[in-house]
Coordinates of C-alpha atoms in Angstrom, one line a residue:
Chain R
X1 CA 17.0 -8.3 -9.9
X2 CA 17.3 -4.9 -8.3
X3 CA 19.7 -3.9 -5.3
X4 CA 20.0 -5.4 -2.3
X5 CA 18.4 -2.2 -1.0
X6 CA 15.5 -2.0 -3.0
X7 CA 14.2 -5.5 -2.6
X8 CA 14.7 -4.4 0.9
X9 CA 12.7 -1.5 0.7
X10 CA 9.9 -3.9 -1.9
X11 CA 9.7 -6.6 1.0
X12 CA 9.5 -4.3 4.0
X13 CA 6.2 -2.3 1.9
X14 CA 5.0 -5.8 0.9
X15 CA 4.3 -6.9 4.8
X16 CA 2.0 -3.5 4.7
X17 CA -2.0 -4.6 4.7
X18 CA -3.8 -3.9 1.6
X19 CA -0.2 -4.3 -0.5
X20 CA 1.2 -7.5 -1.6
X21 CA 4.9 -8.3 -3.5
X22 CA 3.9 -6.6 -7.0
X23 CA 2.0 -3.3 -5.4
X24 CA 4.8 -3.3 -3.4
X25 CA 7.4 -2.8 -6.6
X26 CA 4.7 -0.5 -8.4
X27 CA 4.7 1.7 -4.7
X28 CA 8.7 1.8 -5.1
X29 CA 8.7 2.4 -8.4
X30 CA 6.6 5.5 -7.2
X31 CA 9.0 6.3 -5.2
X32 CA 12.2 6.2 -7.1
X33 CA 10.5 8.6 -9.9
X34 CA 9.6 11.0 -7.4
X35 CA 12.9 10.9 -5.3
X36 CA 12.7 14.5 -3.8
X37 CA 8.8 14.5 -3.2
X38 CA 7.6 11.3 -2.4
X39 CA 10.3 9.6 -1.1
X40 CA 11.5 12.0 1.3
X41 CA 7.7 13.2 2.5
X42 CA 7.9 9.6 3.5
X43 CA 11.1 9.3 4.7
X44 CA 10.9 12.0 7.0
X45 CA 7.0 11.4 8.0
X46 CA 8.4 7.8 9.1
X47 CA 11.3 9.4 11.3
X48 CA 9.1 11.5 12.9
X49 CA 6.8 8.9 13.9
X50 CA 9.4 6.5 15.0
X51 CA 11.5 9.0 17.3
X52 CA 7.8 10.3 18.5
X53 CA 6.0 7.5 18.8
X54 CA 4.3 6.6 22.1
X55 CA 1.3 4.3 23.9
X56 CA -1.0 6.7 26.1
X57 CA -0.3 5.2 29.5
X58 CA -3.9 6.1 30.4
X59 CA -6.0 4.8 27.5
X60 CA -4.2 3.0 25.3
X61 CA -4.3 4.9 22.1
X62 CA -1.3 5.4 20.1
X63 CA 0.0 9.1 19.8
X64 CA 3.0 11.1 19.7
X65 CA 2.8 12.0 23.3
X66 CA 1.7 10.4 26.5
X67 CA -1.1 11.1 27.4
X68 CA -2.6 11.0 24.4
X69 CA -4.0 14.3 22.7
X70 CA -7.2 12.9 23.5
X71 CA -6.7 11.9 26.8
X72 CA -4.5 15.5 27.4
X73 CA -7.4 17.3 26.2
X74 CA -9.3 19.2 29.1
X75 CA -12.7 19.8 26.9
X76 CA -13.0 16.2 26.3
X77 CA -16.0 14.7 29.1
X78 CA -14.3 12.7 31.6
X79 CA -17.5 10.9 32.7
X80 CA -18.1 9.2 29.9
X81 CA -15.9 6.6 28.5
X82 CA -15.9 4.5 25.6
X83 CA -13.9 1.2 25.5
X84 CA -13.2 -0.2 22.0
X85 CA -10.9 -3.1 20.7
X86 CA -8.5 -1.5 18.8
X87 CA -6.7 2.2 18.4
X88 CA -8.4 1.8 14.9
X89 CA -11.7 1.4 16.2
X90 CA -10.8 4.6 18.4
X91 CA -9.9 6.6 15.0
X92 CA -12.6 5.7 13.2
X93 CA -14.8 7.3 15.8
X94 CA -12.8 10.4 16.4
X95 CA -13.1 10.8 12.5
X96 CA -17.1 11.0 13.2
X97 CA -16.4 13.6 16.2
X98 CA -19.5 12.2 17.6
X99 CA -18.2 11.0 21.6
X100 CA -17.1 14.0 23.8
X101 CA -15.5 11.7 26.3
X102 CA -12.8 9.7 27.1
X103 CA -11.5 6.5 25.8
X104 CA -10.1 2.9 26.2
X105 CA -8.2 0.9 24.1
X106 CA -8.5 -3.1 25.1
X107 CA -5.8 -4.5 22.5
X108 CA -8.1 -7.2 20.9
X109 CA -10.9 -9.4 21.9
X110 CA -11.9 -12.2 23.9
X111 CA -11.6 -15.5 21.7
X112 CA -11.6 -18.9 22.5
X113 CA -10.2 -19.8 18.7
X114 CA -7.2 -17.5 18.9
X115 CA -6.6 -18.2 22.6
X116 CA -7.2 -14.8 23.9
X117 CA -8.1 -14.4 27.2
X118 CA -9.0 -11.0 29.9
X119 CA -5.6 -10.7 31.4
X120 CA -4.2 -10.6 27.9
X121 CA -6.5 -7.6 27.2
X122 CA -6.4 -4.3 29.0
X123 CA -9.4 -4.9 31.4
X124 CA -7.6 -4.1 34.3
X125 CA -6.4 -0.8 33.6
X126 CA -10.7 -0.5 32.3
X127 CA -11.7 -1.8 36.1
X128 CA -9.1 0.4 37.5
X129 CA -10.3 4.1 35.7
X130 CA -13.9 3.1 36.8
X131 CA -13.1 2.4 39.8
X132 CA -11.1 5.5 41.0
X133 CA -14.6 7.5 39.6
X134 CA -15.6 10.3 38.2
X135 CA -17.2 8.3 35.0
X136 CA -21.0 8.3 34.9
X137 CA -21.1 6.1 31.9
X138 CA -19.3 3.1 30.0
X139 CA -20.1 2.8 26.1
X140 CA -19.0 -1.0 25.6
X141 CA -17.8 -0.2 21.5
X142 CA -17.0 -3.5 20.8
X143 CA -17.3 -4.4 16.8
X144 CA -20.7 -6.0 16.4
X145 CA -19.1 -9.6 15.7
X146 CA -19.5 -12.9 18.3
X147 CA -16.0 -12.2 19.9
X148 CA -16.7 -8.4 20.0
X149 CA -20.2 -8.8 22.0
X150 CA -18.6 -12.1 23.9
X151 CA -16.4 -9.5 25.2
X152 CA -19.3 -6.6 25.6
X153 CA -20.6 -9.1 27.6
X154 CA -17.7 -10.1 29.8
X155 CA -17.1 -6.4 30.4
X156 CA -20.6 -5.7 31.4
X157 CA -20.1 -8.7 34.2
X158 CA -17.2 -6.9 35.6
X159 CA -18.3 -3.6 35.7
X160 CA -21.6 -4.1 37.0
X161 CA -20.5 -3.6 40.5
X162 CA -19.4 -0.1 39.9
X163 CA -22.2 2.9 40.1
X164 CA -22.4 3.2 36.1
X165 CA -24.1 3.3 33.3
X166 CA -23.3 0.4 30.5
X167 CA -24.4 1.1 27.1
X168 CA -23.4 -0.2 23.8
X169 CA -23.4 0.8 20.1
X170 CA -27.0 0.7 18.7
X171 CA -27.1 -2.7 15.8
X172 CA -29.4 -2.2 13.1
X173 CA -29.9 -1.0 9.4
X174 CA -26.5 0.8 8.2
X175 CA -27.3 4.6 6.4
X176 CA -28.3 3.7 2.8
X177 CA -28.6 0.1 3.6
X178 CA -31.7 -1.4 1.7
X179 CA -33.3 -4.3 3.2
X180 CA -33.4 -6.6 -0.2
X181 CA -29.5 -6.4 0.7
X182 CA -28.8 -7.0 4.1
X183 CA -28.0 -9.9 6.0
X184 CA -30.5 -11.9 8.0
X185 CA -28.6 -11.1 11.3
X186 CA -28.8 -7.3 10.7
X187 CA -32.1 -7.6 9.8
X188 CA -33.2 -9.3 13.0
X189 CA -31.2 -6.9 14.9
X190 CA -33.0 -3.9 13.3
X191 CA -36.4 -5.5 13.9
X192 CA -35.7 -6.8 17.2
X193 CA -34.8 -3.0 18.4
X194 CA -37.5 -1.4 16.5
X195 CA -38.9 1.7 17.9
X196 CA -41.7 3.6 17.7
X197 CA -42.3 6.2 15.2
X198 CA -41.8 10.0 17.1
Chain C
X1 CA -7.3 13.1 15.1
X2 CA -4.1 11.5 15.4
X3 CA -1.1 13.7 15.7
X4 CA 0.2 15.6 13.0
X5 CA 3.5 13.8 12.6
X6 CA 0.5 10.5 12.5
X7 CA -1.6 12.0 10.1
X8 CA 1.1 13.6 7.7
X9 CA 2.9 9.5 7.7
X10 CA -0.5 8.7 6.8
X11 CA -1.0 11.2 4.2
X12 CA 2.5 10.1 2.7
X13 CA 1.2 6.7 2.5
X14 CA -1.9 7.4 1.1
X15 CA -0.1 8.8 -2.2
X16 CA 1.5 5.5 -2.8
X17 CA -0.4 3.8 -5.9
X18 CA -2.2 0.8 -4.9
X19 CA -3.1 2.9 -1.1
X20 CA -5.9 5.3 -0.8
X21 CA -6.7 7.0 2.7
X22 CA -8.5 3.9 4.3
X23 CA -5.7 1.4 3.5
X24 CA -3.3 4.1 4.7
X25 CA -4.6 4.6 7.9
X26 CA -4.3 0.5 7.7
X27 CA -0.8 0.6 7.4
X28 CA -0.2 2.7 9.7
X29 CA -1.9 1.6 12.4
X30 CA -0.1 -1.7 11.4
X31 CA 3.3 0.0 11.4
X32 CA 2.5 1.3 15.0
X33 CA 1.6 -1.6 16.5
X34 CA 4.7 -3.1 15.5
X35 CA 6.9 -0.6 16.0
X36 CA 9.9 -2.7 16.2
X37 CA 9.6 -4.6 13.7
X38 CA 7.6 -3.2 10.4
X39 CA 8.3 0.3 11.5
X40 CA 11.8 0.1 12.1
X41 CA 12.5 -2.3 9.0
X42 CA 10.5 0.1 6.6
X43 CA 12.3 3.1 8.1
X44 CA 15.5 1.4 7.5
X45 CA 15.0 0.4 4.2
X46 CA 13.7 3.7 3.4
X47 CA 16.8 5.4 4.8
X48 CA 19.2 3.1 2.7
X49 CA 17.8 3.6 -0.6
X50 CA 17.0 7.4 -0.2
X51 CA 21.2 7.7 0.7
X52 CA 22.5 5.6 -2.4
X53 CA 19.7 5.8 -5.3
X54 CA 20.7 6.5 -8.8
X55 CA 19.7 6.6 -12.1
X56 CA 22.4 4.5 -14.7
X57 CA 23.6 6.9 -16.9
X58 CA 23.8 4.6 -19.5
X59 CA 20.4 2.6 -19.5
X60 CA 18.4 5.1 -17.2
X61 CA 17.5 2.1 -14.8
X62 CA 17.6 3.0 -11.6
X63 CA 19.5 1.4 -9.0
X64 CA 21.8 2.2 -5.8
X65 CA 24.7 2.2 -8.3
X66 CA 25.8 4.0 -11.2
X67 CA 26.5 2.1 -13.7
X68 CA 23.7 0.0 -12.6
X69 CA 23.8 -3.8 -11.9
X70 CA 22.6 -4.9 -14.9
X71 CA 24.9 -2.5 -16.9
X72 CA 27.8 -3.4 -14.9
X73 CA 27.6 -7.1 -14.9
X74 CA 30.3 -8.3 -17.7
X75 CA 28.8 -11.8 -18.0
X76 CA 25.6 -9.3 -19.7
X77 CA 25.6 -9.9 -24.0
X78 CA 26.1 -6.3 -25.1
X79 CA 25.5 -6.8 -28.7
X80 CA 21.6 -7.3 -27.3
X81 CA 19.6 -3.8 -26.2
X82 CA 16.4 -4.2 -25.1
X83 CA 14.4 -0.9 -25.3
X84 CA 11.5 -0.9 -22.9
X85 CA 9.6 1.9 -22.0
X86 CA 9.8 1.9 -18.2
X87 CA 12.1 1.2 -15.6
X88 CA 9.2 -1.3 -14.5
X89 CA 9.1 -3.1 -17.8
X90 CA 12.7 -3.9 -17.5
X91 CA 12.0 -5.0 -14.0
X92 CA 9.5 -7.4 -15.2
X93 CA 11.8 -8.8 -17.8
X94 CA 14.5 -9.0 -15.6
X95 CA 12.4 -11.5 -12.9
X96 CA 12.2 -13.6 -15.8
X97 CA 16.2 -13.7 -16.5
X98 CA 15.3 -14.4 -19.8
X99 CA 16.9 -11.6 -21.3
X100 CA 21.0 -12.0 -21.3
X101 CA 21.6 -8.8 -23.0
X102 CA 21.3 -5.1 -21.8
X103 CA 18.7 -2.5 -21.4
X104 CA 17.6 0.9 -22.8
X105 CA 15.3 2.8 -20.7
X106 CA 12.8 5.5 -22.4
X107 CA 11.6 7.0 -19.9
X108 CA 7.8 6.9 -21.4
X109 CA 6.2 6.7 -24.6
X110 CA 4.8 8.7 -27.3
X111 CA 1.3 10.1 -26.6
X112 CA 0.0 13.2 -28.7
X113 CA -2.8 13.0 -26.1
X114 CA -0.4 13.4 -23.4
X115 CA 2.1 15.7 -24.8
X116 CA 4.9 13.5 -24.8
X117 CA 7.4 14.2 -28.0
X118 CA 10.8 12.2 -29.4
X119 CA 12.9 15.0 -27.2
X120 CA 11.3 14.1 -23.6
X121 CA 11.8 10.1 -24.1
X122 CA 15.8 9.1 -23.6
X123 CA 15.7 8.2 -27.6
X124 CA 18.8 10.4 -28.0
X125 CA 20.9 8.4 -25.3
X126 CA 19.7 5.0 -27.4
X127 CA 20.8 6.7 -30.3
X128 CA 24.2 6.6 -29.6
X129 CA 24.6 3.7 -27.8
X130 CA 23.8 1.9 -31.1
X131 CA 26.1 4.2 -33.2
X132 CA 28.8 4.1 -31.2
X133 CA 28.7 0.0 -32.6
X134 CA 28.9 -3.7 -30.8
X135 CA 25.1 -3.7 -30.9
X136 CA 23.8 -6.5 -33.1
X137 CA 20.2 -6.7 -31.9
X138 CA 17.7 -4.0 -30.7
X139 CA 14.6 -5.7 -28.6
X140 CA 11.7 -3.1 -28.9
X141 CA 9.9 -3.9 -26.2
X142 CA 7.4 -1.5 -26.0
X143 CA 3.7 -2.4 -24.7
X144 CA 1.3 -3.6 -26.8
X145 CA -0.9 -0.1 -27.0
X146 CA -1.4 1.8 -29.4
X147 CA 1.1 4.2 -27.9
X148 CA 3.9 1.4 -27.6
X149 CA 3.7 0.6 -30.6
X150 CA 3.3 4.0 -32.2
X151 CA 6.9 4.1 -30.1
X152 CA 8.1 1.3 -31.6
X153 CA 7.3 2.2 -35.3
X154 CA 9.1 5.5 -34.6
X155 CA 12.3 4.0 -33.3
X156 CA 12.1 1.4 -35.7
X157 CA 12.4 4.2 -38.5
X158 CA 15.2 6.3 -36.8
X159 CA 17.1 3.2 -36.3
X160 CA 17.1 1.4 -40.0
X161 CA 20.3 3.4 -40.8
X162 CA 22.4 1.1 -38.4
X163 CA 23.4 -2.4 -39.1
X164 CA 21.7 -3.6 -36.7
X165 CA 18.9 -6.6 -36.3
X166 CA 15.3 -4.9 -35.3
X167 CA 13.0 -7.0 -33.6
X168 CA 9.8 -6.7 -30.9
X169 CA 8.0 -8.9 -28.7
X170 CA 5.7 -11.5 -30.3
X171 CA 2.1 -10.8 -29.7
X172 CA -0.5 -13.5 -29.6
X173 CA -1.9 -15.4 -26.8
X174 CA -0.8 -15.5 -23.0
X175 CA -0.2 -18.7 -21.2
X176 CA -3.1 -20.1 -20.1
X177 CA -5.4 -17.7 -22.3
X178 CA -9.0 -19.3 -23.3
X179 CA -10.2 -18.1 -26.7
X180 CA -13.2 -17.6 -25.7
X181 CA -12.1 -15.2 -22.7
X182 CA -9.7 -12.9 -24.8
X183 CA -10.3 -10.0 -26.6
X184 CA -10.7 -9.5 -30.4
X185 CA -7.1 -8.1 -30.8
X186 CA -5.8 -10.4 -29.4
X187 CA -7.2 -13.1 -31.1
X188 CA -6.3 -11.2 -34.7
X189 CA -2.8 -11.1 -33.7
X190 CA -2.3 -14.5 -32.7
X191 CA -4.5 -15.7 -36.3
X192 CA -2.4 -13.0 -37.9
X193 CA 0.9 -14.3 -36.9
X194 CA 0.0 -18.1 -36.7
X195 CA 2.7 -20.5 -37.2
X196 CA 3.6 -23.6 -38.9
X197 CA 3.3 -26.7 -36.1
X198 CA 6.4 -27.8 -35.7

């Protein structure tokens, strides 16, 4: 129908999550109108990630420089280090600003069904950073699904021989969640955690 | 968080209809971890239609040529224009190939509420393509809105001086359409244009 370079251009924004074949005309479409702004923002945005583009050799992350700016950044507490699966799990909880430390990035999750097992995650580069010292405590972030506390709990195996404190993300009732609406496992979780009124 | 080349790729992403900030941040942590593949294709494709895209100066499609492909192709009927409103539109008609003849971009459509007059739609351009002769039939396919068809009325008018066959898409129902699921319009065209069984 179009060019050969704008079905292109369609199929390689179709592959994105969250857009399928016709978002992916109506984006480029959006792009063709808007040829000097939107087009080229992206354009170059894309170039300057893709010539920058780097994995942080210490945790993981994905950044424009190695180290990381997290990882490069003295203010950040380097006795306390928080392992999630993903570098999107990482994001969302720099977006909170909430952890002062350091992090780790394990590439996944342990799962039988997908055939994923510890050496195809980074646990050894984890062992390794505990193991040289200097980290007091080890927030085991994994998402709150069976493979993510499966893995919690593989994690807390291996790193119980090290001089550390293991703690994980607190499970109960989400801000604004109403009981009526909540699942039966979150609802256990909450009461099983309860705690007393201060 | 991220870097600022990260953030700003996001931020050019986000724009895209169909992508807010949380599918952006999707896609990008998508394009990163396939750097390779989605990254480099997207760049690619990105690159090739930024350095050839045009608009056809005769139908206002737009394309990486000028004339564009439909315009150029001699096996296309010339004595049938189609007048759609948006490059889009003659997208969409075009996947069906059902259309053998030639196109007339607008550009948009009359809207008092928006501001849009005669002058900003390419109704000039259309115009003379049907003075200058060869045209037998003009297609108006506008949408079926209010503003389409106010569109459509309007061209209809400045086009009755030329010998030419005026004609717009049927409305009634879609494929697959359940009475009892459509709306009233839709129903009152179809009763209002109801046809002999063959």
């Amino acid at each position: 129908m179009a060019s050969p370079e704008i079905e292109a251009l369609s199929g390689a924004l179709a592959r994105l999550p969250g857009l399928g074949p016709r978002s992916a005309r109506r984006a480029v479409l959006h792009l063709l109108k808007r040829r000097e702004t939107s087009l080229a923002t992206l354009l170059g945005a894309l170039q300057a990630v893709n010539d920058r583009l780097s994995t942080c050799s210490i945790c993981g992350n994905v950044d424009t420089s190695d180290p990381c700016a997290v990882c490069a950044d003295p203010r950040r507490d380097a006795r306390a280090l928080c392992v999630v699966e993903e570098v999107a799990d990482l994001w969302a909880l720099e977006r909170s600003r909430l952890f002062p430390g350091r992090f780790h990035v394990l590439g996944g999750r342990l799962s039988a069904l997908e055939g994923v097992r510890p050496e195809d995650l980074a646990i050894d580069g984890l062992i390794r950073r505990v193991a040289n010292g200097g980290v007091d405590e080890v927030v085991l972030a994994m998402n709150a699904t069976l493979e993510g506390q499966t893995t919690a709990h593989y994690l807390a195996e291996r790193l119980e021989q090290f001089p550390v404190r293991l703690t994980q993300l607190a499970h109960g009732l989400p801000v604004g969640g109403e009981l009526d609406y909540l699942d039966e496992g979150t609802l256990a979780q909450a009461l099983r955690a309860r705690r007393p009124l201060a």
